Short mmCIF file of C-alpha atoms in Angstrom, two decimals:
data_model
loop_
_atom_site.label_atom_id
_atom_site.label_comp_id
_atom_site.label_asym_id
_atom_site.label_seq_id
_atom_site.Cartn_x
_atom_site.Cartn_y
_atom_site.Cartn_z
CA GLY A 1 -87.64 -62.31 68.50
CA GLY A 2 -88.87 -65.13 66.29
CA GLY A 3 -87.24 -67.59 63.95
CA ALA A 4 -85.38 -66.40 60.89
CA THR A 5 -86.86 -67.34 57.55
CA GLY A 6 -84.48 -65.57 55.19
CA PRO A 7 -81.96 -67.17 52.84
CA ALA A 8 -78.48 -68.19 53.88
CA PRO A 9 -75.89 -65.68 52.63
CA ARG A 10 -74.06 -66.85 49.52
CA VAL A 11 -71.18 -65.27 47.67
CA SER A 12 -71.01 -65.67 43.92
CA ALA A 13 -67.53 -66.10 42.50
CA ALA A 14 -68.79 -64.68 39.23
CA LEU A 15 -69.45 -61.38 41.00
CA ALA A 16 -66.06 -61.09 42.72
CA PRO A 17 -64.53 -58.74 40.10
CA ALA A 18 -67.65 -56.58 40.17
CA ALA A 19 -67.53 -56.44 43.97
CA ALA A 20 -63.89 -55.34 43.86
CA ALA A 21 -64.75 -52.66 41.32
CA ARG A 22 -67.56 -51.37 43.53
CA ALA A 23 -65.22 -51.22 46.52
CA ALA A 24 -62.67 -49.27 44.50
CA ALA A 25 -65.34 -46.85 43.30
CA VAL A 26 -66.50 -46.26 46.86
CA ALA A 27 -62.91 -45.56 47.95
CA VAL A 28 -62.42 -43.03 45.14
CA LEU A 29 -65.70 -41.32 46.02
CA ALA A 30 -64.81 -41.16 49.71
CA PHE A 31 -61.39 -39.67 48.93
CA ALA A 32 -62.93 -37.06 46.63
CA LEU A 33 -65.46 -36.03 49.26
CA LEU A 34 -62.76 -35.88 51.93
CA CYS A 35 -60.77 -33.53 49.73
CA GLY A 36 -63.79 -31.33 49.17
CA GLY A 37 -64.19 -32.21 45.52
CA GLY A 38 -67.52 -30.89 44.28
CA GLY A 39 -69.64 -31.88 41.35
CA LEU A 40 -69.70 -35.61 42.08
CA ALA A 41 -73.12 -37.16 41.60
CA ALA A 42 -74.37 -39.38 44.39
CA ALA A 43 -74.23 -43.09 43.64
CA ALA A 44 -77.57 -44.41 42.39
CA ASP A 45 -77.37 -47.51 44.58
CA THR A 46 -75.99 -46.21 47.87
CA GLY A 47 -76.87 -48.93 50.33
CA PRO A 48 -79.57 -51.20 51.74
CA HIS A 49 -83.11 -50.10 51.01
CA PRO A 50 -86.47 -51.91 51.06
CA SER A 51 -86.85 -53.95 47.87
CA LEU A 52 -90.50 -54.81 47.39
CA ILE A 53 -92.23 -57.27 45.07
CA TYR A 54 -95.79 -56.04 44.55
CA ALA A 55 -97.79 -59.18 43.93
CA ALA A 56 -101.21 -60.70 44.44
CA PRO A 57 -102.29 -64.15 45.63
CA CYS A 58 -101.70 -66.77 42.92
CA GLY A 59 -99.11 -64.56 41.26
CA SER A 60 -96.22 -66.98 41.97
CA SER A 61 -94.99 -64.38 44.44
CA THR A 62 -93.30 -66.84 46.82
CA TRP A 63 -91.31 -68.32 43.95
CA VAL A 64 -90.45 -64.85 42.62
CA GLN A 65 -89.25 -63.81 46.07
CA SER A 66 -87.07 -66.92 46.40
CA VAL A 67 -85.35 -66.30 43.07
CA THR A 68 -85.00 -62.59 43.85
CA TRP A 69 -83.26 -63.44 47.12
CA ARG A 70 -80.73 -65.55 45.23
CA LEU A 71 -80.09 -62.96 42.54
CA MET A 72 -79.85 -60.05 44.97
CA ASP A 73 -77.36 -62.05 47.02
CA ALA A 74 -75.39 -62.86 43.87
CA HIS A 75 -75.15 -59.11 43.23
CA GLY A 76 -73.67 -58.37 46.65
CA ARG A 77 -76.92 -57.47 48.41
CA THR A 78 -77.53 -59.77 51.35
CA PRO A 79 -81.28 -60.21 51.84
CA GLY A 80 -82.64 -59.52 55.30
CA TRP A 81 -83.88 -62.23 57.62
CA VAL A 82 -87.55 -61.43 57.16
CA ASP A 83 -90.64 -63.52 56.56
CA PHE A 84 -91.91 -64.25 53.07
CA GLU A 85 -94.92 -62.13 53.99
CA ALA A 86 -93.33 -59.38 56.06
CA PHE A 87 -96.33 -57.10 55.46
CA ASN A 88 -98.66 -59.59 57.13
CA PRO A 89 -99.01 -58.29 60.71
CA TRP A 90 -99.66 -61.79 62.05
CA LYS A 91 -96.49 -63.23 60.50
CA ASN A 92 -94.06 -60.34 61.02
CA LYS A 93 -91.95 -61.19 64.08
CA TRP A 94 -91.20 -57.52 64.82
CA VAL A 95 -94.88 -56.61 64.80
CA GLN A 96 -95.73 -59.56 67.00
CA ALA A 97 -92.96 -58.58 69.42
CA GLU A 98 -94.64 -55.18 69.78
CA VAL A 99 -98.01 -56.87 70.31
CA ALA A 100 -96.42 -59.01 73.02
CA LYS A 101 -95.49 -55.80 74.84
CA GLY A 102 -99.19 -55.02 75.10
CA ARG A 103 -99.30 -52.37 72.39
CA PRO A 104 -102.53 -52.12 70.36
CA MET A 105 -102.21 -53.16 66.74
CA ASP A 106 -102.51 -49.62 65.40
CA GLU A 107 -99.27 -48.88 67.29
CA ALA A 108 -97.64 -52.30 67.05
CA PHE A 109 -97.85 -52.58 63.26
CA PRO A 110 -96.10 -49.32 62.28
CA ALA A 111 -93.64 -49.66 65.17
CA GLY A 112 -92.78 -53.25 64.26
CA MET A 113 -92.38 -52.42 60.58
CA ALA A 114 -90.10 -49.50 61.45
CA ARG A 115 -88.00 -51.71 63.73
CA MET A 116 -87.67 -54.33 61.00
CA LEU A 117 -86.47 -51.77 58.48
CA ASP A 118 -84.15 -50.01 60.95
CA GLU A 119 -82.51 -53.18 62.26
CA GLU A 120 -82.04 -54.91 58.92
CA THR A 121 -80.69 -51.76 57.27
CA ALA A 122 -78.30 -51.14 60.16
CA ALA A 123 -77.03 -54.71 59.74
CA GLY A 124 -76.32 -54.01 56.06
CA ARG A 125 -79.11 -56.24 54.77
CA TRP A 126 -81.73 -55.53 52.13
CA VAL A 127 -85.35 -56.13 53.13
CA VAL A 128 -86.50 -58.11 50.09
CA THR A 129 -90.11 -59.15 50.56
CA LYS A 130 -93.51 -59.39 48.97
CA LEU A 131 -95.65 -56.28 49.11
CA GLU A 132 -98.80 -58.35 49.48
CA THR A 133 -101.37 -55.97 50.87
CA TRP A 134 -104.26 -58.24 51.83
CA GLY A 135 -102.83 -58.96 55.29
CA TRP A 136 -102.68 -55.39 56.52
CA GLU A 137 -105.51 -54.06 54.38
CA THR A 138 -107.85 -56.49 56.14
CA CYS A 139 -106.40 -55.54 59.51
CA LYS A 140 -108.80 -52.84 60.66
CA LYS A 141 -106.54 -51.80 63.53
CA CYS A 142 -103.20 -51.58 61.71
CA GLY A 143 -103.27 -47.83 61.06
CA SER A 144 -103.03 -45.87 57.83
CA ASN A 145 -101.79 -47.64 54.71
CA LEU A 146 -100.65 -44.31 53.30
CA ASP A 147 -98.50 -43.63 56.36
CA LEU A 148 -96.73 -46.97 55.92
CA MET A 149 -96.22 -46.45 52.20
CA GLY A 150 -94.99 -42.91 52.81
CA ASP A 151 -92.39 -44.18 55.27
CA LEU A 152 -91.19 -46.76 52.75
CA VAL A 153 -90.87 -44.14 50.02
CA ARG A 154 -88.91 -41.85 52.38
CA ARG A 155 -86.55 -44.73 53.09
CA GLY A 156 -85.80 -45.05 49.38
CA ALA A 157 -87.79 -48.23 48.83
CA LYS A 158 -87.74 -49.72 45.34
CA VAL A 159 -90.60 -51.76 43.98
CA VAL A 160 -91.41 -54.02 41.05
CA ASN A 161 -94.94 -54.86 39.93
CA VAL A 162 -95.22 -58.59 39.14
CA TYR A 163 -98.50 -60.08 37.98
CA SER A 164 -99.96 -63.08 36.19
CA SER A 165 -100.80 -61.85 32.71
CA ASN A 166 -102.75 -64.99 31.78
CA VAL A 167 -106.00 -64.21 33.56
CA LEU A 168 -107.40 -67.69 32.87
CA ASP A 169 -104.47 -69.29 34.70
CA HIS A 170 -104.77 -66.79 37.52
CA LYS A 171 -108.49 -67.41 38.04
CA ALA A 172 -107.97 -71.17 37.91
CA CYS A 173 -105.27 -70.86 40.57
CA MET A 174 -107.53 -68.74 42.77
CA LEU A 175 -110.15 -71.50 42.61
CA ARG A 176 -107.68 -74.35 43.18
CA ASP A 177 -106.25 -72.59 46.22
CA CYS A 178 -109.78 -71.83 47.53
CA PHE A 179 -109.18 -68.08 47.64
CA ILE A 180 -112.47 -67.84 45.77
CA LYS A 181 -115.04 -70.60 45.42
CA TYR A 182 -118.53 -71.44 44.30
CA PRO A 183 -120.36 -74.77 43.82
CA ALA A 184 -118.58 -77.06 41.34
CA SER A 185 -115.61 -74.71 41.09
CA LEU A 186 -113.55 -77.80 41.88
CA VAL A 187 -114.59 -81.31 40.84
CA TRP A 188 -113.06 -84.72 41.50
CA LYS A 189 -111.01 -85.96 38.56
CA ASP A 190 -112.17 -89.54 38.95
CA ASN A 191 -115.94 -89.00 38.85
CA GLY A 192 -116.61 -85.34 37.94
CA THR A 193 -118.67 -84.60 41.06
CA ASP A 194 -118.39 -81.44 43.16
CA ALA A 195 -115.32 -81.49 45.43
CA THR A 196 -115.41 -77.86 46.54
CA SER A 197 -116.90 -78.34 49.99
CA SER A 198 -114.54 -81.23 50.72
CA VAL A 199 -111.23 -79.70 49.67
CA CYS A 200 -111.86 -76.09 50.78
CA GLY A 201 -112.41 -74.90 54.33
CA LYS A 202 -112.22 -76.92 57.54
CA ALA A 203 -113.48 -80.10 55.88
CA SER A 204 -110.23 -80.27 53.90
CA ASN A 205 -108.27 -81.07 57.07
CA TRP A 206 -110.03 -84.44 57.10
CA ALA A 207 -110.60 -85.04 53.38
CA LEU A 208 -106.95 -84.36 52.50
CA ARG A 209 -105.36 -85.77 55.67
CA SER A 210 -103.40 -88.42 53.74
CA TYR A 211 -101.43 -85.59 52.09
CA SER A 212 -100.03 -84.31 55.39
CA SER A 213 -96.28 -83.78 55.04
CA ASP A 214 -95.43 -85.65 58.24
CA GLY A 215 -98.31 -88.12 58.13
CA VAL A 216 -99.46 -87.03 61.58
CA SER A 217 -100.35 -83.33 61.67
CA ARG A 218 -103.20 -81.89 59.69
CA PRO A 219 -102.17 -80.96 56.12
CA THR A 220 -100.55 -77.57 55.59
CA PHE A 221 -101.59 -75.06 52.95
CA ALA A 222 -98.85 -76.43 50.68
CA ASP A 223 -100.03 -80.01 51.30
CA LYS A 224 -103.59 -79.06 50.38
CA ARG A 225 -102.44 -77.20 47.29
CA ARG A 226 -100.59 -80.31 46.09
CA ALA A 227 -103.58 -82.53 46.87
CA ARG A 228 -106.07 -80.32 45.04
CA ARG A 229 -103.85 -80.27 41.95
CA GLU A 230 -103.60 -84.06 41.96
CA LEU A 231 -107.22 -84.84 42.80
CA THR A 232 -109.36 -82.14 41.22
CA LYS A 233 -110.02 -80.10 38.11
CA VAL A 234 -111.31 -76.53 37.91
CA GLY A 235 -114.83 -75.80 36.71
CA PHE A 236 -115.78 -72.43 35.17
CA ASN A 237 -119.19 -71.15 34.14
CA PRO A 238 -119.02 -70.88 30.32
CA ALA A 239 -121.78 -68.25 30.37
CA ASP A 240 -119.65 -65.66 32.16
CA ILE A 241 -116.05 -66.79 31.67
CA VAL A 242 -115.31 -64.08 29.08
CA GLN A 243 -116.67 -61.38 31.38
CA VAL A 244 -114.54 -62.75 34.23
CA LEU A 245 -111.43 -62.59 32.05
CA GLU A 246 -112.23 -59.05 30.90
CA GLN A 247 -112.59 -57.96 34.52
CA GLY A 248 -109.20 -59.49 35.22
CA LEU A 249 -107.62 -57.40 32.48
CA VAL A 250 -109.07 -54.25 34.02
CA ARG A 251 -107.76 -55.29 37.45
CA ASP A 252 -104.26 -55.80 36.09
CA SER A 253 -104.27 -52.41 34.36
CA ARG A 254 -104.98 -50.69 37.69
CA ARG A 255 -102.09 -52.24 39.61
CA PRO A 256 -99.44 -49.67 38.58
CA LEU A 257 -101.85 -46.84 39.41
CA LYS A 258 -102.08 -48.05 43.00
CA LEU A 259 -98.31 -48.01 43.38
CA GLN A 260 -98.19 -44.51 41.95
CA ARG A 261 -100.82 -43.32 44.43
CA TRP A 262 -98.63 -44.65 47.22
CA GLY A 263 -95.73 -42.55 45.93
CA PHE A 264 -93.63 -45.10 44.03
CA THR A 265 -92.13 -44.09 40.69
CA GLY A 266 -89.78 -45.54 38.11
CA PHE A 267 -90.81 -49.16 38.65
CA GLU A 268 -91.18 -51.96 36.11
CA THR A 269 -94.33 -54.01 35.48
CA ILE A 270 -93.34 -57.58 34.59
CA PRO A 271 -95.55 -60.59 33.79
CA VAL A 272 -94.61 -63.61 35.86
CA GLU A 273 -94.90 -65.61 32.64
CA ASP A 274 -91.75 -63.84 31.40
CA LEU A 275 -89.89 -64.54 34.63
CA ALA A 276 -90.88 -68.23 34.57
CA ALA A 277 -90.53 -68.82 30.82
CA PHE A 278 -87.15 -70.55 31.30
CA GLU A 279 -88.85 -73.25 33.40
CA HIS A 280 -91.48 -73.93 30.77
CA SER A 281 -89.13 -74.19 27.78
CA ARG A 282 -85.37 -74.25 27.39
CA ASP A 283 -85.79 -72.09 24.29
CA GLN A 284 -87.16 -69.27 26.47
CA LEU A 285 -84.07 -68.79 28.65
CA GLU A 286 -83.12 -65.38 27.25
CA ARG A 287 -86.68 -64.12 27.64
CA SER A 288 -86.38 -64.85 31.35
CA VAL A 289 -82.86 -63.43 31.64
CA ASP A 290 -84.19 -60.17 30.22
CA ALA A 291 -87.19 -60.20 32.59
CA TRP A 292 -85.05 -60.85 35.68
CA THR A 293 -82.63 -58.14 34.60
CA ARG A 294 -85.52 -55.69 34.46
CA LEU A 295 -86.73 -56.85 37.87
CA LEU A 296 -83.33 -56.30 39.48
CA LYS A 297 -83.02 -52.85 37.93
CA SER A 298 -86.49 -51.96 39.21
CA LEU A 299 -85.27 -52.92 42.70
CA GLY A 300 -82.30 -50.57 42.38
CA VAL A 301 -79.52 -52.88 41.19
CA GLU A 302 -77.63 -50.76 38.69
CA ALA A 303 -74.95 -53.08 37.29
CA ILE A 304 -76.53 -56.40 36.33
CA ASN A 305 -74.32 -59.42 35.77
CA THR A 306 -76.41 -61.22 33.15
CA THR A 307 -73.95 -64.12 33.15
CA ALA A 308 -74.71 -64.72 36.84
CA VAL A 309 -78.46 -64.37 36.19
CA ARG A 310 -78.33 -66.85 33.31
CA LYS A 311 -76.26 -69.33 35.33
CA ASP A 312 -78.69 -69.19 38.24
CA LEU A 313 -81.71 -69.84 36.03
CA MET A 314 -79.99 -72.71 34.25
CA GLU A 315 -79.25 -74.31 37.63
CA HIS A 316 -82.79 -73.98 38.98
CA GLY A 317 -85.51 -75.70 36.96
CA TRP A 318 -84.42 -74.87 33.41
CA GLY A 319 -86.98 -76.53 31.12
CA GLU A 320 -88.31 -78.73 33.92
CA ARG A 321 -91.90 -77.44 34.17
CA PRO A 322 -93.64 -77.34 30.78
CA LEU A 323 -97.09 -75.78 30.81
CA ALA A 324 -99.99 -78.20 30.46
CA PRO A 325 -102.82 -77.49 28.01
CA HIS A 326 -105.99 -76.31 29.69
CA ALA A 327 -107.76 -79.50 28.61
CA ASN A 328 -105.72 -81.22 31.34
CA THR A 329 -106.81 -78.88 34.12
CA LEU A 330 -110.34 -77.65 33.30
CA HIS A 331 -113.26 -79.99 33.99
CA ASN A 332 -115.62 -78.48 31.40
CA TYR A 333 -112.87 -77.55 28.98
CA GLU A 334 -114.83 -77.84 25.72
CA GLN A 335 -117.60 -75.49 26.86
CA VAL A 336 -115.18 -72.98 28.39
CA ALA A 337 -112.87 -73.11 25.38
CA ALA A 338 -115.77 -72.54 22.98
CA ALA A 339 -116.82 -69.42 24.89
CA ILE A 340 -113.28 -68.05 24.90
CA ARG A 341 -112.74 -68.77 21.20
CA ALA A 342 -115.93 -66.83 20.43
CA SER A 343 -114.65 -63.67 22.12
CA PRO A 344 -113.86 -60.82 19.71
CA ASN A 345 -110.98 -59.82 22.01
CA ALA A 346 -107.73 -61.38 20.75
CA ARG A 347 -106.14 -60.94 24.17
CA ILE A 348 -108.90 -63.03 25.75
CA ARG A 349 -108.49 -65.73 23.12
CA SER A 350 -104.72 -65.82 23.71
CA PHE A 351 -105.21 -67.04 27.29
CA LEU A 352 -106.34 -70.48 26.10
CA ARG A 353 -103.61 -73.14 25.78
CA GLU A 354 -104.84 -75.74 23.33
CA GLY A 355 -103.30 -79.03 22.37
#
């Protein structure tokens, strides 16, 4: 039950020859097996398997998932009709269907996840979704995380680790989206006073009501995100900004280790800045083509049609979203910039976009 949120199937003409070649290869393999021919290696990409984008809040994960859906579809892998956050027990329609049967969450969550994977795989669709863990890690009654990860590994799941490598941008996003907050973390652009209590939490439903998409209902998360970007700037504490950035680097270095503990191997770690570079500058198209090629390979796509990848990127935002200097987005830019420039760590200094 529940409404479908997946992408509409789309066939890429550019991939037609490749699809025909795959079909011919499958026919040859089937004939060889029927005749008892030994020594044939199993195909590396044998059918639908979970394809997971390991991401964190403010890692552009929704955008990455949308583009991945398109590119997987263009390579003959129809994405499943699953939610953007299929690992969130409160958004997964299969899990909620089990809850509706009266099952406790520690039974409903693993049962619903298994049903999702079974049904979508049986229908010939790839479950392409974000492996965002906060939803079920904060669910105290959802059962063992290791059991769920073990089941995914047994099903042949492929994963890619995508993260925001510019820690300054990531922390600013976390503040703008109110995932973390402290006094004066957001200030009004027009007068420089504290806006945090107004634009975060329940008060934001009233303060940002004019940004409601339909003009009637209370503003959605996306409405509030747009409003906060238009109305506020981010404020950091210059005294500890370098320490905050250093902690972010440590956090990022631990992400692959977590995937390995869960049993995943052979995955790529890709900065979202590489994936999105084509949007920021037309000169960076090939950087993004290479990054998306690596992402698809990490998800188990063996034969990448880079022409199709390049065409898709050129048709979706190529050069349309240049990055703004931090002076445009940080309230106390001069103080924060001075602290970052004084860091002996070149990586920390590289986070700052000046001019």
